[in-house]
Amino acid sequence: MAVLDTDLDHIFPSSVLPPFWAKLVVGLVAIVCFARSYDGDFVFDDSEAIVNNKDLQAETPLGDLWHHDFWGSRLSSNTSHKSYRPLTVLTFRINYYLSGGFHPVGFHVVNILLHGGISVLMVDVFSVLFGGLQYTSKGRRLHLAPRASLLAALLFAVHPVHTECVAGVVGRADLLCALFFLLSFLGYCKAFRESNKEGTYSSTFWVLLSIFLGAVAMLCKEQGITVLGLNAVFDILVIGKFNVLEIVQKVLHKDKSLESLSMLRNGGLLFRMTLLTSGGAGMLYVRWRIMGTGPPAFTEVDNPASFADSMLVRAINYNYYYSLNAWLLLCPWWLCFDWSMGCIPLIKSVSDWRVIALAALWFCLIGLICQALCSEDGHKRRILTLGLGFLIIPFLPASNLFFRVGFVVAERVLYLPSVGYCVLLTFGFGALSKHTKKKKLIAAGVLGILLINMLRCVVRSGQWRSEEQLFRSALSVCPLNAKVHYNIGKNLADKGNQTAAIRYYREAVRLNPKYVHAMNNLGNILKERNELQEAEELLSLAVRIQPDFAAAWMNLGIVQNSLKRFEAAEQSYRMAIKHRRKYPDCYYNLGRLYADLNRHVDALNAWRNATVLKPEHSLAWNNMIILLDNTGNLAQAEAVGREALELIPNDHSLMFSLANVLGKSQKYKESEALFLKAIKANPNAASYHGNLAVLYHRWGHLDLAKKHYEISLQLDPTASGTKENYGLLRRKLELMQKKDV
């Protein structure tokens, strides 16, 4: 059983590190590789899953986590992504609570430590995979394979494909899933620890614990349920010593001993398989019930191959995607945050040269599978079987075989399959060492791979520290990916560089003429630049392509309102609300339209709807107060203002609006207090000082009025109203001085 370890003696000398120090080295190396990302921002999907996810905040009841998806939407909603990961969201919520808000450092540190912990755990996992489960009479495991397990754990710890999971906070779902997946596997291995003969004793407790840990893994990410399949393969092929070659030979020779196979007579094995099958079926049933409706609806841009009409085209492209995933494990140099939207053009014919990649993949896989199932060397059979099991089984949910997935290639789903890759690579190094005399060259090659991968991890972690670096790093990998250009444009627009943003948005639309989100964002920028005609054309095209795109309908309404096409604008707003019933911003804009048309009652009703849907909608509250004030309904304006401040007590704009109303109602003292509070919150607002000066002017506190007029004019020397009022005050003060004289 220690043959592989002996073959690796030239890489790790006989005085190999004791288990504790080996684990410490692996953990430190894993942390060092990704430490550069500790102070990074929230990037890419982090915004939706964390910053905009209300499930992280204390106001949301903890019970809601069990009814919401990963992004904070109700699972019963037709628009839900159906990604059910409540335990991962719970860790985000704890992070949010401990760090006192959305401070990314705490989130990143947890991810880095999780990867370090998983890498340490991998030493034990690889020890089982390489050394087997033979025990002494005292219950101590033999053949720990320290060299092979240390090398494989180091290869896992420094693999650059893990960067997305570690440096991207959203990747915590994969990290937690992997943690409980591995604990489930090790727990299942414990079921055989009390025997000195592999496979003759089964502990129901450990099997049940393994199933429970598998359920926990699934509650972190759906991929976790596959550990039950891996445990079954481990039990049948490794513990049960099921030899496919032997079975085939007996079938061909019609051997009667086939009926008395030890596996078929093993009651413990059948009992464990029954437990695993029942547990898996129960988990799937509960998961399906929780989803509420059918599977999530993805679009063609998410996964174009799955929308191909020809089954042959779909099959060819799926297999090509598998070969790309394999290549990312073999050569993780070209990494990209997103591989959709034209990044990987469809293979539409078998004459496409990329079909060679499919052939190469299956040639290697079939060769490995044959060796794993049919080799007469039991040690080799076990290592290859478990290596392929870890490589293939956790990848199955992302394979498009059972259901359509929402991506083409995703580096994050390779976190667990990379375990199998490291097993196979380590086995390959051992086999190569055994059949060559240039052992120092192999040792140098292994060391070179480790160092190059470490360097790549450090560089890639730096790219994940900010959205700008992340998005720009993708341009060299996927220049045809419209989403890459879209995200760079969005990042530039958020920083105020509209000119550059327009260029990238236009390129995104050129690469994907049906990219409605790029059209919507480009239309918004053009609207702000008063290029209204082109903005209307783009937004109209977006809603024609996707008629239920509520945000584009609302933005189209805003543009039409600016073009004085009021009927069309109202119709667009109504379409937006039809497709998104709870749309406070749209009700707010509809209210502005009605206010422009002097339909005051309709405007107030629209703004009231906005505040019902979103009680903290400050603009809607403000507009209600101002409209009621301007139409002489001071009592109603005061009531609305007080209601608004109860809901949003620290909003200085609401304090200012209510203070104006109270001043007109001659409630000078209360008005003054609100003005001063608003000025304390926003001391550089010229209008706040100017209106407080008007209040003092009316109230007769002329010196205070003069003081605040002067402050207001210092902040905004062009304010004509303030100049005029200040002039009146000065003349009044001059007259008073003359009378005194």
XYZ file of C-alpha atoms in Angstrom:
741
model
C 0.000 0.000 0.000
C 2.993 2.285 0.451
C 4.335 1.783 -3.078
C 3.367 5.277 -4.279
C 4.926 6.861 -1.198
C 8.182 5.035 -1.916
C 8.120 6.272 -5.511
C 7.893 9.847 -4.220
C 10.880 9.488 -1.900
C 13.045 11.625 -4.213
C 10.661 14.571 -3.762
C 10.148 14.193 0.001
C 13.022 12.499 1.860
C 12.464 9.646 4.281
C 12.540 12.101 7.180
C 9.271 13.593 5.958
C 7.520 16.142 8.174
C 5.407 14.728 11.027
C 1.613 15.011 10.382
C 1.168 18.137 12.530
C 3.976 20.047 10.810
C 2.896 18.843 7.376
C -0.593 20.235 7.999
C 0.836 23.482 9.342
C 2.959 23.934 6.200
C -0.010 23.205 3.915
C -2.248 25.629 5.813
C 0.315 28.437 5.761
C 1.040 27.956 2.054
C -2.691 28.034 1.272
C -3.134 31.277 3.232
C -0.056 32.943 1.721
C -1.281 32.201 -1.821
C -4.486 34.181 -1.373
C -3.553 36.612 1.435
C -3.302 39.472 -1.061
C -7.089 39.520 -1.431
C -7.762 40.184 2.275
C -8.393 43.928 1.822
C -10.172 43.700 -1.523
C -13.547 45.234 -2.328
C -16.854 43.502 -2.836
C -16.667 42.616 -6.536
C -18.927 41.204 -9.255
C -21.638 38.961 -7.716
C -20.734 40.137 -4.184
C -22.841 43.245 -4.772
C -26.071 41.286 -5.269
C -25.420 38.448 -2.824
C -24.087 40.621 0.010
C -24.370 44.406 -0.331
C -27.907 44.377 -1.779
C -29.085 41.307 0.158
C -31.444 42.330 2.960
C -31.166 38.873 4.525
C -27.828 39.959 6.013
C -29.371 42.781 8.024
C -30.845 42.513 11.520
C -34.207 43.896 10.355
C -34.826 40.680 8.388
C -36.059 37.810 10.610
C -33.696 34.834 10.708
C -36.558 32.590 9.627
C -36.671 34.332 6.243
C -33.297 32.826 5.343
C -35.030 29.435 5.020
C -37.551 30.791 2.511
C -35.221 32.946 0.404
C -32.662 32.095 -2.240
C -28.953 32.960 -2.131
C -29.656 36.468 -3.470
C -32.404 37.362 -0.970
C -35.442 36.725 -3.218
C -38.334 34.486 -2.189
C -37.895 30.967 -3.525
C -41.564 30.877 -4.517
C -41.018 33.773 -6.938
C -40.861 32.913 -10.639
C -37.810 35.201 -10.939
C -35.892 33.403 -8.178
C -32.536 31.889 -9.091
C -33.524 28.840 -6.941
C -30.025 28.666 -5.449
C -30.870 27.581 -1.885
C -27.872 28.145 0.419
C -29.231 29.357 3.786
C -26.191 28.308 5.844
C -23.846 30.291 3.605
C -26.099 33.353 3.893
C -26.140 32.848 7.671
C -22.329 33.103 7.760
C -22.553 36.327 5.722
C -25.047 37.655 8.256
C -22.722 36.800 11.155
C -19.873 38.530 9.278
C -22.062 41.607 8.785
C -22.969 41.671 12.492
C -19.409 41.197 13.765
C -17.890 43.781 11.402
C -20.667 46.310 12.060
C -21.692 46.670 8.421
C -20.515 45.960 4.916
C -16.771 46.042 5.572
C -15.219 43.563 3.134
C -12.040 42.785 5.125
C -13.838 40.515 7.588
C -15.613 38.677 4.772
C -12.365 38.115 2.859
C -10.411 36.964 5.917
C -13.022 34.276 6.652
C -12.756 32.989 3.071
C -8.943 32.832 3.212
C -9.019 31.001 6.561
C -11.627 28.572 5.230
C -9.396 27.679 2.295
C -6.479 27.227 4.673
C -8.561 24.929 6.896
C -9.827 22.890 3.936
C -6.276 22.493 2.638
C -5.214 21.169 6.052
C -8.156 18.744 6.028
C -7.041 17.580 2.579
C -3.933 15.995 4.155
C -6.218 13.508 5.961
C -8.417 13.013 2.900
C -5.461 12.293 0.634
C -4.010 10.003 3.290
C -7.151 7.850 2.979
C -7.188 8.043 -0.819
C -3.538 6.999 -1.162
C -3.088 4.792 1.912
C -6.395 2.973 2.212
C -8.235 1.932 5.376
C -6.211 -0.888 6.882
C -6.073 -0.911 10.686
C -3.979 -2.629 13.345
C -5.591 -4.774 16.025
C -5.498 -1.675 18.249
C -7.463 0.391 15.745
C -4.564 2.464 14.378
C -4.586 3.040 10.637
C -1.726 1.685 8.584
C -0.161 3.150 5.444
C -0.746 6.886 6.032
C 1.083 7.723 2.774
C 2.611 10.931 4.223
C 4.595 11.916 1.105
C 1.799 11.426 -1.393
C -0.800 13.122 0.833
C 1.503 16.097 1.517
C 2.308 16.595 -2.171
C -1.358 16.328 -3.226
C -2.451 18.704 -0.442
C 0.160 21.255 -1.549
C -0.988 20.951 -5.173
C -4.556 21.565 -3.989
C -3.623 24.479 -1.703
C -1.836 26.420 -4.473
C -4.136 25.741 -7.428
C -4.961 29.102 -9.114
C -8.428 27.939 -10.224
C -9.471 28.347 -6.574
C -8.993 32.116 -6.701
C -12.619 32.853 -7.558
C -13.836 30.846 -4.547
C -11.339 32.382 -2.123
C -10.953 35.988 -3.332
C -14.611 36.416 -4.317
C -16.746 36.512 -1.164
C -19.623 34.739 -2.927
C -17.244 31.786 -3.356
C -17.779 31.013 0.323
C -20.685 28.797 -0.761
C -18.174 26.526 -2.521
C -15.739 26.650 0.402
C -18.345 25.721 3.022
C -19.785 23.049 0.749
C -16.292 21.572 0.266
C -15.619 21.651 4.021
C -18.721 19.640 4.939
C -18.353 17.452 1.835
C -14.893 16.355 3.004
C -16.054 15.937 6.617
C -18.892 13.740 5.334
C -16.433 11.596 3.367
C -14.065 11.257 6.343
C -17.047 10.454 8.576
C -18.064 7.688 6.201
C -14.521 6.328 6.344
C -14.854 6.165 10.143
C -17.552 3.524 9.678
C -14.758 1.043 8.963
C -12.221 2.090 11.579
C -12.957 -0.685 14.135
C -12.013 -3.505 11.826
C -8.624 -4.913 10.952
C -10.061 -6.128 7.665
C -11.394 -3.590 5.188
C -15.126 -3.718 4.677
C -16.186 -6.227 7.369
C -17.676 -3.814 9.883
C -20.129 -0.969 9.471
C -21.026 1.643 12.042
C -24.533 2.960 11.468
C -23.770 6.044 13.531
C -20.942 7.156 11.246
C -22.985 6.499 8.119
C -25.891 8.555 9.484
C -23.493 11.316 10.547
C -22.008 11.293 7.051
C -25.498 11.693 5.540
C -26.225 14.563 7.949
C -22.969 16.326 6.997
C -23.883 15.806 3.333
C -27.192 17.582 4.014
C -25.299 20.445 5.686
C -23.011 20.640 2.639
C -26.071 20.836 0.387
C -27.465 23.705 2.503
C -24.210 25.552 1.784
C -24.363 24.771 -1.947
C -26.386 22.301 -3.986
C -23.250 20.440 -5.114
C -22.899 19.025 -1.583
C -25.394 16.210 -2.134
C -22.949 14.498 -4.505
C -20.894 13.326 -1.510
C -23.444 10.555 -1.038
C -22.651 9.263 -4.524
C -18.927 9.451 -3.819
C -19.392 7.536 -0.558
C -21.343 4.853 -2.412
C -18.602 4.492 -5.052
C -15.987 4.351 -2.277
C -17.928 1.659 -0.418
C -18.663 -0.532 -3.451
C -15.400 -0.302 -5.371
C -12.884 0.210 -2.566
C -14.324 -1.223 0.645
C -16.343 -3.922 -1.137
C -13.433 -4.623 -3.526
C -15.811 -4.855 -6.482
C -13.590 -5.868 -9.433
C -15.231 -5.073 -12.751
C -12.643 -7.063 -14.711
C -13.313 -10.149 -12.609
C -17.085 -9.793 -13.025
C -16.807 -9.388 -16.803
C -14.612 -12.462 -17.080
C -17.041 -14.546 -15.047
C -19.988 -13.338 -17.130
C -18.161 -14.199 -20.372
C -17.259 -17.657 -19.087
C -20.695 -18.188 -17.479
C -19.005 -18.883 -14.183
C -21.506 -20.139 -11.580
C -19.504 -18.517 -8.795
C -20.946 -15.193 -10.015
C -24.046 -15.924 -7.928
C -22.009 -16.116 -4.764
C -20.146 -12.822 -5.084
C -19.151 -11.574 -1.643
C -20.524 -8.134 -2.460
C -24.010 -9.531 -3.103
C -23.908 -11.450 0.151
C -22.619 -8.490 2.164
C -25.588 -7.397 4.262
C -23.652 -4.461 5.728
C -22.962 -3.027 2.282
C -26.596 -3.355 1.192
C -27.720 -1.695 4.443
C -25.325 1.221 3.930
C -26.456 1.627 0.310
C -30.063 1.683 1.518
C -29.226 4.423 4.028
C -27.358 6.497 1.431
C -30.124 6.102 -1.157
C -32.858 6.959 1.336
C -30.934 9.952 2.637
C -30.246 11.258 -0.866
C -33.855 10.771 -1.979
C -35.124 12.531 1.140
C -32.761 15.477 0.613
C -33.803 15.822 -3.030
C -37.500 15.657 -2.122
C -37.199 18.357 0.563
C -35.110 20.484 -1.804
C -37.742 20.203 -4.540
C -40.555 21.109 -2.124
C -38.636 24.161 -0.888
C -38.105 25.417 -4.454
C -41.874 26.019 -4.638
C -42.028 26.251 -8.419
C -40.110 24.675 -11.268
C -36.401 25.040 -11.964
C -34.922 28.503 -12.619
C -35.367 30.042 -16.056
C -32.094 30.878 -17.786
C -31.628 32.765 -21.048
C -29.680 31.888 -24.168
C -26.844 34.262 -23.257
C -26.290 32.374 -19.983
C -25.816 28.984 -21.624
C -26.157 29.133 -25.438
C -25.409 25.448 -26.045
C -28.437 24.358 -24.015
C -30.701 26.326 -26.393
C -29.312 24.730 -29.570
C -32.001 22.975 -31.625
C -29.811 20.019 -32.553
C -29.121 17.412 -29.881
C -25.803 16.669 -31.599
C -24.737 20.330 -31.350
C -25.703 20.375 -27.677
C -23.771 17.189 -26.955
C -20.652 18.371 -28.815
C -20.615 21.727 -27.016
C -21.270 20.237 -23.586
C -18.303 17.922 -24.088
C -16.205 20.823 -25.312
C -17.077 22.663 -22.098
C -15.887 19.607 -20.139
C -12.574 19.707 -22.009
C -12.196 23.418 -21.171
C -12.772 22.647 -17.491
C -10.140 19.936 -17.694
C -7.749 22.388 -19.342
C -8.318 24.942 -16.554
C -7.237 22.272 -14.064
C -4.200 21.322 -16.145
C -3.147 24.846 -17.136
C -4.848 27.493 -14.953
C -3.219 30.429 -16.695
C -6.177 31.857 -18.640
C -8.717 32.639 -15.931
C -11.821 34.784 -16.359
C -14.580 35.898 -13.988
C -17.234 35.080 -16.621
C -17.141 32.768 -19.658
C -20.569 33.521 -21.165
C -21.834 35.795 -23.984
C -19.649 34.858 -26.898
C -16.539 34.072 -24.880
C -16.738 30.492 -26.180
C -18.375 30.431 -29.657
C -20.641 27.446 -30.341
C -19.299 24.466 -32.253
C -21.869 23.979 -34.999
C -20.143 21.292 -37.047
C -17.937 18.259 -36.468
C -15.468 19.831 -38.897
C -14.631 22.484 -36.281
C -10.992 21.926 -35.194
C -11.990 22.269 -31.531
C -13.546 18.782 -31.727
C -9.968 17.538 -31.216
C -10.233 18.704 -27.593
C -13.259 16.439 -27.078
C -11.427 13.464 -28.531
C -8.379 14.113 -26.338
C -10.534 14.423 -23.200
C -12.424 11.184 -23.764
C -9.291 9.313 -24.831
C -7.713 10.187 -21.481
C -10.881 9.568 -19.463
C -11.630 6.190 -21.037
C -8.032 5.107 -20.487
C -8.148 6.132 -16.834
C -11.572 4.535 -16.277
C -10.412 1.251 -17.799
C -7.353 1.251 -15.553
C -9.464 2.196 -12.515
C -12.010 -0.577 -13.031
C -10.009 -3.340 -14.663
C -6.431 -3.117 -13.351
C -5.208 -6.198 -11.487
C -3.260 -3.928 -9.128
C -5.698 -3.246 -6.263
C -3.656 -0.259 -5.020
C -3.687 1.365 -8.451
C -7.379 0.556 -8.872
C -8.286 2.265 -5.596
C -6.305 5.446 -6.255
C -7.590 5.899 -9.817
C -11.175 5.074 -8.812
C -11.206 7.634 -6.013
C -9.323 10.196 -8.100
C -11.879 9.899 -10.910
C -14.702 9.832 -8.362
C -13.620 13.137 -6.837
C -13.010 14.581 -10.308
C -16.336 13.589 -11.906
C -19.033 13.143 -9.232
C -18.939 16.677 -7.665
C -18.915 18.125 -11.204
C -22.131 16.358 -12.289
C -24.542 19.152 -11.136
C -22.665 21.580 -13.423
C -22.556 19.196 -16.382
C -25.949 20.055 -17.990
C -26.735 16.312 -17.939
C -29.607 16.494 -15.455
C -30.776 20.096 -15.852
C -29.758 23.312 -17.593
C -27.253 25.425 -15.688
C -26.860 29.189 -15.882
C -23.271 29.353 -17.083
C -20.910 28.027 -19.749
C -17.746 27.512 -17.704
C -17.387 28.517 -14.048
C -14.094 28.218 -12.230
C -15.834 28.069 -8.851
C -17.423 24.669 -9.587
C -13.935 23.154 -9.986
C -13.031 23.587 -6.311
C -14.046 20.037 -5.327
C -13.203 18.335 -8.669
C -9.661 19.690 -8.295
C -9.245 17.176 -5.441
C -9.507 14.380 -7.994
C -7.120 16.184 -10.316
C -4.517 16.429 -7.525
C -4.900 12.695 -6.804
C -4.343 11.797 -10.460
C -1.432 14.226 -10.841
C 0.304 12.903 -7.730
C -0.227 9.334 -8.918
C 1.198 10.347 -12.289
C 4.318 11.803 -10.654
C 4.783 8.562 -8.720
C 4.367 6.429 -11.841
C 6.747 8.646 -13.809
C 9.330 8.494 -11.049
C 9.074 4.726 -10.969
C 9.835 4.357 -14.685
C 12.603 6.931 -15.125
C 16.079 7.448 -13.779
C 15.922 11.259 -13.961
C 14.320 11.616 -10.552
C 15.905 14.992 -9.796
C 14.365 16.383 -12.966
C 10.929 15.227 -11.821
C 11.534 16.747 -8.385
C 12.484 20.037 -10.034
C 9.358 19.862 -12.200
C 7.097 19.321 -9.169
C 8.762 22.176 -7.291
C 8.433 24.381 -10.393
C 4.702 23.645 -10.692
C 4.161 24.511 -7.033
C 6.093 27.788 -7.277
C 4.486 28.857 -10.582
C 1.021 28.112 -9.224
C 1.772 30.071 -6.053
C 2.875 33.045 -8.133
C -0.238 32.784 -10.302
C -2.434 32.690 -7.176
C -0.810 35.863 -5.831
C -1.231 37.679 -9.166
C -4.821 36.496 -9.646
C -5.752 37.403 -6.053
C -4.561 40.942 -6.777
C -6.846 41.096 -9.822
C -9.823 40.128 -7.644
C -9.180 43.023 -5.231
C -11.175 45.513 -7.317
C -13.764 45.333 -10.060
C -11.703 47.466 -12.415
C -8.708 45.097 -12.262
C -10.933 42.017 -12.422
C -12.920 43.150 -15.447
C -9.892 44.418 -17.373
C -8.006 41.172 -16.738
C -10.779 39.371 -18.634
C -10.261 41.382 -21.837
C -7.161 39.398 -22.816
C -8.874 36.070 -22.057
C -12.345 36.691 -23.489
C -12.263 39.735 -25.815
C -15.490 38.527 -27.497
C -17.398 38.383 -24.199
C -20.026 41.132 -24.240
C -20.450 40.880 -20.469
C -16.784 41.775 -19.931
C -17.221 45.004 -21.908
C -20.544 45.649 -20.144
C -18.978 45.303 -16.692
C -16.038 47.552 -17.563
C -18.529 50.127 -18.857
C -20.618 49.859 -15.693
C -17.541 50.260 -13.513
C -16.472 53.371 -15.465
C -19.988 54.835 -15.294
C -20.068 54.336 -11.508
C -16.821 56.333 -11.327
C -18.311 59.140 -13.420
C -16.346 58.457 -16.621
C -19.368 58.436 -18.922
C -17.455 58.951 -22.163
C -15.370 55.798 -21.705
C -18.390 53.903 -20.364
C -20.346 54.682 -23.548
C -17.540 53.200 -25.643
C -17.591 49.893 -23.756
C -21.404 49.717 -23.674
C -21.506 50.228 -27.445
C -18.970 47.408 -27.902
C -21.068 45.142 -25.669
C -24.146 45.817 -27.810
C -22.105 45.274 -30.998
C -20.881 41.894 -29.756
C -24.350 40.903 -28.575
C -27.112 42.858 -30.378
C -29.694 41.410 -27.954
C -27.895 42.523 -24.794
C -30.790 44.433 -23.227
C -28.970 45.346 -20.004
C -26.194 47.056 -21.961
C -28.839 48.916 -24.007
C -30.598 49.989 -20.807
C -27.430 51.330 -19.170
C -26.289 53.031 -22.376
C -29.738 54.592 -22.748
C -29.518 55.920 -19.186
C -26.177 57.621 -19.810
C -27.413 59.135 -23.073
C -30.504 60.383 -21.222
C -28.288 62.126 -18.642
C -26.284 63.691 -21.485
C -29.560 64.910 -23.026
C -29.106 62.728 -26.121
C -32.751 61.789 -25.813
C -33.531 60.540 -29.326
C -30.853 57.820 -29.326
C -31.696 56.954 -25.731
C -35.340 56.393 -26.716
C -34.315 54.225 -29.679
C -32.098 52.012 -27.521
C -34.630 51.608 -24.722
C -37.446 50.924 -27.197
C -35.309 48.200 -28.781
C -34.564 46.716 -25.343
C -38.258 46.345 -24.454
C -39.027 44.903 -27.892
C -36.368 42.232 -27.350
C -37.428 41.579 -23.755
C -41.004 42.816 -23.202
C -40.955 42.060 -19.449
C -37.831 44.201 -18.791
C -39.393 46.513 -16.202
C -36.344 48.750 -15.643
C -36.061 49.495 -19.369
C -39.781 50.389 -19.518
C -39.337 52.833 -16.623
C -36.250 54.433 -18.162
C -38.073 54.702 -21.492
C -40.848 56.517 -19.648
C -38.359 58.977 -18.144
C -36.924 59.741 -21.605
C -40.399 60.170 -23.126
C -41.349 62.467 -20.263
C -38.273 64.603 -21.024
C -39.345 64.682 -24.688
C -42.791 65.980 -23.561
C -44.426 62.814 -24.893
C -46.534 62.438 -21.776
C -49.062 59.839 -22.942
C -46.310 57.513 -24.173
C -44.398 58.067 -20.917
C -47.436 57.154 -18.818
C -47.954 54.015 -20.899
C -44.299 53.004 -20.406
C -44.534 53.508 -16.647
C -47.704 51.395 -16.578
C -45.930 48.624 -18.512
C -43.051 48.691 -16.011
C -45.480 48.338 -13.090
C -47.334 45.562 -14.912
C -44.149 43.510 -15.131
C -42.894 44.446 -11.652
C -45.804 45.183 -9.357
C -43.648 46.231 -6.423
C -41.679 48.969 -8.153
C -41.430 52.058 -5.885
C -39.037 53.986 -8.159
C -41.463 53.644 -11.056
C -44.349 54.943 -8.943
C -42.111 57.864 -7.958
C -41.406 58.733 -11.605
C -45.073 58.299 -12.507
C -45.875 60.798 -9.743
C -43.414 63.284 -11.265
C -45.171 62.906 -14.615
C -48.561 63.621 -13.034
C -47.113 66.619 -11.201
C -45.846 68.027 -14.531
C -49.390 67.601 -15.908
C -50.881 69.306 -12.800
C -52.716 66.075 -11.943
C -51.982 66.638 -8.282
C -54.216 63.955 -6.794
C -52.784 61.313 -9.131
C -49.247 62.485 -8.292
C -49.893 62.213 -4.554
C -51.400 58.742 -4.988
C -48.391 57.558 -7.022
C -45.930 58.877 -4.440
C -47.985 57.346 -1.645
C -47.739 53.971 -3.429
C -43.972 54.429 -3.638
C -43.706 55.028 0.125
C -45.981 52.071 0.925
C -43.716 49.778 -1.098
C -40.541 51.436 0.168
C -41.123 53.405 3.411
C -37.601 54.877 3.260
C -38.199 56.417 -0.200
C -37.078 59.921 0.761
C -37.687 61.522 -2.661
C -41.317 60.411 -2.762
C -41.946 61.767 0.758
C -40.229 65.040 -0.121
C -42.247 65.518 -3.285
C -45.497 64.943 -1.399
C -44.556 67.553 1.208
C -43.472 70.094 -1.427
C -46.568 69.571 -3.599
C -48.920 69.954 -0.634
C -46.946 73.026 0.509
C -47.088 74.632 -2.955
C -50.837 74.022 -3.242
C -51.519 75.627 0.153
C -52.373 72.404 2.029
C -50.072 73.232 4.936
C -51.811 71.073 7.541
C -51.683 68.014 5.294
C -48.078 68.798 4.305
C -47.148 69.012 7.991
C -48.820 65.657 8.720
C -47.012 63.949 5.832
C -43.706 65.507 6.896
C -44.064 64.263 10.472
C -44.994 60.782 9.224
C -41.938 60.740 6.972
C -39.547 61.824 9.750
C -40.844 59.084 12.032
C -39.822 56.551 9.384
C -36.585 58.291 8.306
C -35.562 60.376 11.359
C -32.074 61.304 10.103
C -32.982 62.530 6.603
C -31.923 66.208 6.471
C -33.874 66.899 3.257
C -37.113 65.891 5.003
C -36.202 68.104 7.989
C -35.689 70.994 5.563
C -39.033 70.486 3.768
C -40.998 70.161 7.002
C -39.204 73.196 8.477
C -40.381 75.277 5.492
C -43.978 74.157 6.089
C -43.790 74.910 9.825
C -42.313 78.361 9.123
C -45.248 79.221 6.842
C -47.599 78.018 9.602
C -45.809 80.462 11.956
C -44.490 77.633 14.153
C -41.182 79.425 14.267
C -39.546 77.700 17.207
C -40.123 74.169 15.889
C -39.176 75.262 12.369
C -35.911 76.776 13.639
C -35.018 73.552 15.467
C -35.513 71.484 12.303
C -33.528 73.938 10.154
C -30.617 73.855 12.603
C -30.727 70.051 12.722
C -30.707 69.858 8.911
C -27.765 72.306 8.746
C -25.843 70.245 11.305
C -26.308 67.172 9.068
C -25.450 69.067 5.861
C -23.676 72.357 6.724
C -22.735 73.230 3.123
C -26.285 73.389 1.732
C -26.776 77.051 0.739
C -30.581 76.695 0.536
C -30.735 75.484 4.151
C -29.016 78.642 5.417
C -31.010 80.825 3.007
C -34.416 79.494 4.128
C -33.436 79.662 7.799
C -32.513 83.311 7.172
C -35.988 83.865 5.669
C -37.513 82.308 8.796
C -35.514 84.642 11.070
C -36.435 87.557 8.784
C -40.156 86.832 9.241
C -39.691 86.125 12.931
C -37.916 89.431 13.509
C -34.527 87.978 14.489
C -32.770 90.226 11.985
C -29.184 89.764 13.132
C -29.503 85.979 12.842
C -31.201 86.446 9.472
C -28.283 88.589 8.269
C -25.767 85.982 9.480
C -27.393 83.078 7.598
C -28.024 85.143 4.433
C -24.304 85.857 4.339
C -23.375 82.183 4.909
C -25.790 81.148 2.153
C -24.307 83.650 -0.300
C -20.784 82.506 0.536
C -21.827 78.943 -0.356
C -23.784 79.976 -3.474
C -23.088 83.578 -4.645
C -25.429 83.155 -7.649
C -28.644 82.542 -5.647
C -30.816 85.414 -6.898
C -33.605 84.904 -4.345
C -31.204 84.998 -1.451
C -29.514 88.148 -2.882
C -32.872 89.880 -3.159
C -33.949 88.959 0.384
C -30.549 89.956 1.753
C -30.883 93.342 0.005
C -34.307 93.891 1.552
C -32.922 93.005 4.985
C -29.986 95.396 4.646
C -32.269 98.284 3.606
C -34.513 97.512 6.544
C -31.551 97.491 8.938
C -30.301 100.810 7.479
C -33.726 102.430 7.986
C -33.814 101.179 11.556
C -30.353 102.663 12.202
C -31.454 106.038 10.792
C -34.524 106.048 13.025
C -32.363 105.261 16.033
C -30.074 108.192 15.107
